[in-house]
PDB file of C-alpha atoms in Angstrom:
ATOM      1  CA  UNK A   1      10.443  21.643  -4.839  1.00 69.00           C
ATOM      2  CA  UNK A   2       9.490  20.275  -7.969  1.00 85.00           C
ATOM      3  CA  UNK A   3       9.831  16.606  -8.818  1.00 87.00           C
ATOM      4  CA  UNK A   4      10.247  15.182 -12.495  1.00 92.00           C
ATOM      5  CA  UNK A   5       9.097  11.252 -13.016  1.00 92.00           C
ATOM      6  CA  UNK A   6       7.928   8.996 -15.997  1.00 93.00           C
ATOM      7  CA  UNK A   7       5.462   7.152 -15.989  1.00 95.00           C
ATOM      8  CA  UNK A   8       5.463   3.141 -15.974  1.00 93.00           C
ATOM      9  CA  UNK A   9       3.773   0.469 -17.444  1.00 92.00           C
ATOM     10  CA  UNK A  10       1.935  -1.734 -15.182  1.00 85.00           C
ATOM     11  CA  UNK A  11      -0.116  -4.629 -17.195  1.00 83.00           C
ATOM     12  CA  UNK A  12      -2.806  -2.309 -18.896  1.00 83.00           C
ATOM     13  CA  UNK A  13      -2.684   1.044 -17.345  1.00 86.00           C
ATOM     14  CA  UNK A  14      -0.009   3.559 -16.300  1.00 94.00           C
ATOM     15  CA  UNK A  15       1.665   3.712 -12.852  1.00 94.00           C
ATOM     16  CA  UNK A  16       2.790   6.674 -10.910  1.00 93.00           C
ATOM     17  CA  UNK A  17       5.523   5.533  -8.688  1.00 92.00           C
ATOM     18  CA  UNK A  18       5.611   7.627  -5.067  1.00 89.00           C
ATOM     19  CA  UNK A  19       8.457   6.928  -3.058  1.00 88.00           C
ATOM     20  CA  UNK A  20       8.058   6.508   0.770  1.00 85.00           C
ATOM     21  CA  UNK A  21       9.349  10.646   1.473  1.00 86.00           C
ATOM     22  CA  UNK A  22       6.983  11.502  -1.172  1.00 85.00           C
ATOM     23  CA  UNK A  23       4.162   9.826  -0.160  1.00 83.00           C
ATOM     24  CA  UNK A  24       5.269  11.271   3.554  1.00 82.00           C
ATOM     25  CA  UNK A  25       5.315  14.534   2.140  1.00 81.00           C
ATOM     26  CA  UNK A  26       2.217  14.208   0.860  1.00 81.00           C
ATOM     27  CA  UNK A  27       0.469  13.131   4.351  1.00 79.00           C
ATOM     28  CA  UNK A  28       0.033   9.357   3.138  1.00 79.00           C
ATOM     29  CA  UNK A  29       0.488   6.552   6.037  1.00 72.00           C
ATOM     30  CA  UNK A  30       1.352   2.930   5.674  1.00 66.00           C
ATOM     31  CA  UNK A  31      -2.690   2.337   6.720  1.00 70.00           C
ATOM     32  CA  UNK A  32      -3.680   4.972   4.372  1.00 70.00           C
ATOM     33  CA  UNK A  33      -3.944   4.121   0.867  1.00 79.00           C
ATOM     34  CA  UNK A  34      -7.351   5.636  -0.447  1.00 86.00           C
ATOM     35  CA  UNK A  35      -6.809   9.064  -2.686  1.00 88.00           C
ATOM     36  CA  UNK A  36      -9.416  11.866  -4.420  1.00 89.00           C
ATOM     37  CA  UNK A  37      -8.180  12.732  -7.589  1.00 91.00           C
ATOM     38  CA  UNK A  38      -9.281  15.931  -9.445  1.00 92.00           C
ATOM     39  CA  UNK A  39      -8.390  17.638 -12.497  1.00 93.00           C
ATOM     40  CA  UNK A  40      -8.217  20.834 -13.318  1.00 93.00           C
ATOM     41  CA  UNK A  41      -6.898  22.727 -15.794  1.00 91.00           C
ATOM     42  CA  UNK A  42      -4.495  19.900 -16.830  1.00 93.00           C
ATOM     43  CA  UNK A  43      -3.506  19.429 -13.560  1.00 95.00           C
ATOM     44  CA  UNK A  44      -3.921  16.667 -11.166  1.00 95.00           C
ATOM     45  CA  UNK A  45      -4.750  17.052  -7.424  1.00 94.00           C
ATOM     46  CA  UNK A  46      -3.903  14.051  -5.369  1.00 92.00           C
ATOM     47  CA  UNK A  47      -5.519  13.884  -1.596  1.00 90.00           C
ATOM     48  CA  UNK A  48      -6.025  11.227   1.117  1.00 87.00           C
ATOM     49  CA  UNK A  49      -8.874  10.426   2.622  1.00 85.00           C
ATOM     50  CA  UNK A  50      -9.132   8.632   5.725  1.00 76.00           C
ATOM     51  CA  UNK A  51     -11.086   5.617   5.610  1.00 71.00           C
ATOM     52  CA  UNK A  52     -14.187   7.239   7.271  1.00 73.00           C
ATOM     53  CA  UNK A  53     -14.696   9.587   4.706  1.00 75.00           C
ATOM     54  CA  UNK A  54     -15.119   7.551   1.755  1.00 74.00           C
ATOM     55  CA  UNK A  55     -18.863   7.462   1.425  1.00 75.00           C
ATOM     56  CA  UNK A  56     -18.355  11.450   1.551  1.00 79.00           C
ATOM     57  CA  UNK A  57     -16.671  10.997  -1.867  1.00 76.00           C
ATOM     58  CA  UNK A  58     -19.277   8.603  -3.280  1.00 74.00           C
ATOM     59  CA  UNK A  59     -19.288  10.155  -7.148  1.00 68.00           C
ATOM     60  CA  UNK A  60     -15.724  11.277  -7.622  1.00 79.00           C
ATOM     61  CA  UNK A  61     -12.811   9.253  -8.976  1.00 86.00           C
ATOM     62  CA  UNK A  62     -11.613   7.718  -5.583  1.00 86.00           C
ATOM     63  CA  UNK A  63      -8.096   5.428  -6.313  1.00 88.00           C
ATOM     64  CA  UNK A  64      -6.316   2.918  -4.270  1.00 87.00           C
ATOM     65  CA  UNK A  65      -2.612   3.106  -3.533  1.00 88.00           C
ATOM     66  CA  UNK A  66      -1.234  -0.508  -4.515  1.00 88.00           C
ATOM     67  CA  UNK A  67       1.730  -1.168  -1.995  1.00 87.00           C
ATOM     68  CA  UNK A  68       4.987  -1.063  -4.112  1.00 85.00           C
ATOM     69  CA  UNK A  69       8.699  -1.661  -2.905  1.00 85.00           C
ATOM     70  CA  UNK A  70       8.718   0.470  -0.198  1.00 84.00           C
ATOM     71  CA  UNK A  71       6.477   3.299  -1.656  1.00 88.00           C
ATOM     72  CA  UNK A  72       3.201   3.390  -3.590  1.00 90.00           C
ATOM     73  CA  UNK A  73       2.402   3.022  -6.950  1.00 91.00           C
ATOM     74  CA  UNK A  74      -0.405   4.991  -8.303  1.00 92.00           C
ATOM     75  CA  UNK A  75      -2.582   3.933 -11.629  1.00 92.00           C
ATOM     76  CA  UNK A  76      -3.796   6.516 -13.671  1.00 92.00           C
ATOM     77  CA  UNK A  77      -6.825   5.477 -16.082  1.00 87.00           C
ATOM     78  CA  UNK A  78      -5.834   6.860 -19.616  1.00 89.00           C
ATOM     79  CA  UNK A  79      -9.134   9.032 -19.430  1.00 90.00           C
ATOM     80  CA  UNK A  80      -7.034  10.856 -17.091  1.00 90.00           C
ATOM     81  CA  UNK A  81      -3.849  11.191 -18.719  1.00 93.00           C
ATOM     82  CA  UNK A  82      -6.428  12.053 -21.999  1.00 93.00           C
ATOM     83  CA  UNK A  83      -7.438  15.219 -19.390  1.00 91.00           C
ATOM     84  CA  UNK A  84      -4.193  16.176 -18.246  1.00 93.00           C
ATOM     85  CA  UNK A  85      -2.431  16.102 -22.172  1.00 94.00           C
ATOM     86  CA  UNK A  86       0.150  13.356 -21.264  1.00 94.00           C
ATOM     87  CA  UNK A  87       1.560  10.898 -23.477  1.00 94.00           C
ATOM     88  CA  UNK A  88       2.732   8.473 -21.340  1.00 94.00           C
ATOM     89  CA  UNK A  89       5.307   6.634 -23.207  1.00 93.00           C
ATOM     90  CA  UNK A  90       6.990   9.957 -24.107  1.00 93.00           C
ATOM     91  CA  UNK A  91       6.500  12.870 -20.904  1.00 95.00           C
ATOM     92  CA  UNK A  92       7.521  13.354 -17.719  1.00 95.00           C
ATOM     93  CA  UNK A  93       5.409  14.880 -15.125  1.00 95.00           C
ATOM     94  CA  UNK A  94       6.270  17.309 -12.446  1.00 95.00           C
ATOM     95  CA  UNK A  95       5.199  16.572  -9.074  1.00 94.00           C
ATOM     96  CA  UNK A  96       4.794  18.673  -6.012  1.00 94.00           C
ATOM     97  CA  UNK A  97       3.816  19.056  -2.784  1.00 91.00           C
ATOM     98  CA  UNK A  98       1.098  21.741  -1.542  1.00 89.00           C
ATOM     99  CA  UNK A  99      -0.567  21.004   1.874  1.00 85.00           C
ATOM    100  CA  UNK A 100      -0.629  17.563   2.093  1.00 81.00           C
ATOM    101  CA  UNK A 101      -1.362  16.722  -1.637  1.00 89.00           C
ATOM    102  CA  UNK A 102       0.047  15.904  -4.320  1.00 92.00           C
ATOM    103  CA  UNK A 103       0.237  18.434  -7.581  1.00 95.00           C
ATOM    104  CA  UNK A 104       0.938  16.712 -10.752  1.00 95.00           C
ATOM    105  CA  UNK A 105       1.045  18.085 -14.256  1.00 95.00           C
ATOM    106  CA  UNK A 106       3.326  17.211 -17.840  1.00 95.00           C
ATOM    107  CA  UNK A 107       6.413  18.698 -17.427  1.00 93.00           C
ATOM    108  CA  UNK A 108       7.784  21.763 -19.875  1.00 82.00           C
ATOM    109  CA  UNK A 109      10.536  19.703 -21.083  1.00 70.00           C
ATOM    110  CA  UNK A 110      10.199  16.283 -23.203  1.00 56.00           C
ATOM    111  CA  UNK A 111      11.485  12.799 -21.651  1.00 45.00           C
ATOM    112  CA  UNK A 112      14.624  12.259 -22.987  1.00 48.00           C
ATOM    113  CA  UNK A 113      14.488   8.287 -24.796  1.00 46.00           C
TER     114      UNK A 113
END
């Protein structure tokens, strides 16, 4: 199952907004709110990590889920969305689901305005 969101603005960076069966889907808790991302091949790979295995992670890009309505909102640093070819006032990303992390990438088809 593929998902299709836009991005939002949130003050100076982008937000990713994960809904609570999303971020179910995806493995993430209510106490867990730490995430590896990776890139690759202009795709993002979202994962939790469970707070004792931060310091495993010391020199990748390690994010904080910011609590948000009754999901999670995820900021992406434009470096990222620089990697991944997104314009984020204009495309959508897909999302999906593949063992317990999230899969995100621009979409095939333009936002509509």
């Amino acid at each position: 199952m593929t998902l299709k969101k836009l991005l939002t603005l949130n003050g100076n960076s982008w937000q990713l907004y994960l809904n609570k069966p999303i971020s179910k889907l995806a493995g993430i808790s209510s106490n867990e709110f730490t995430v590896l991302l990776t890139v690759d091949k202009n795709t993002l790979y979202v994962k939790k990590i469970a707070g004792n295995e931060i310091t495993k992670y010391n020199n990748m890009l390690v994010k904080k889920l910011i609590k948000r309505g009754s999901g999670y909102g995820l900021n992406l640093p434009l470096p990222i969305l620089d990697l991944l070819e997104i314009n984020p006032e204009t495309d959508m990303l897909e999302i999906d689901i593949d063992n317990d992390k999230l899969v995100i990438r621009k979409s095939r088809e333009e936002a509509e305005n």
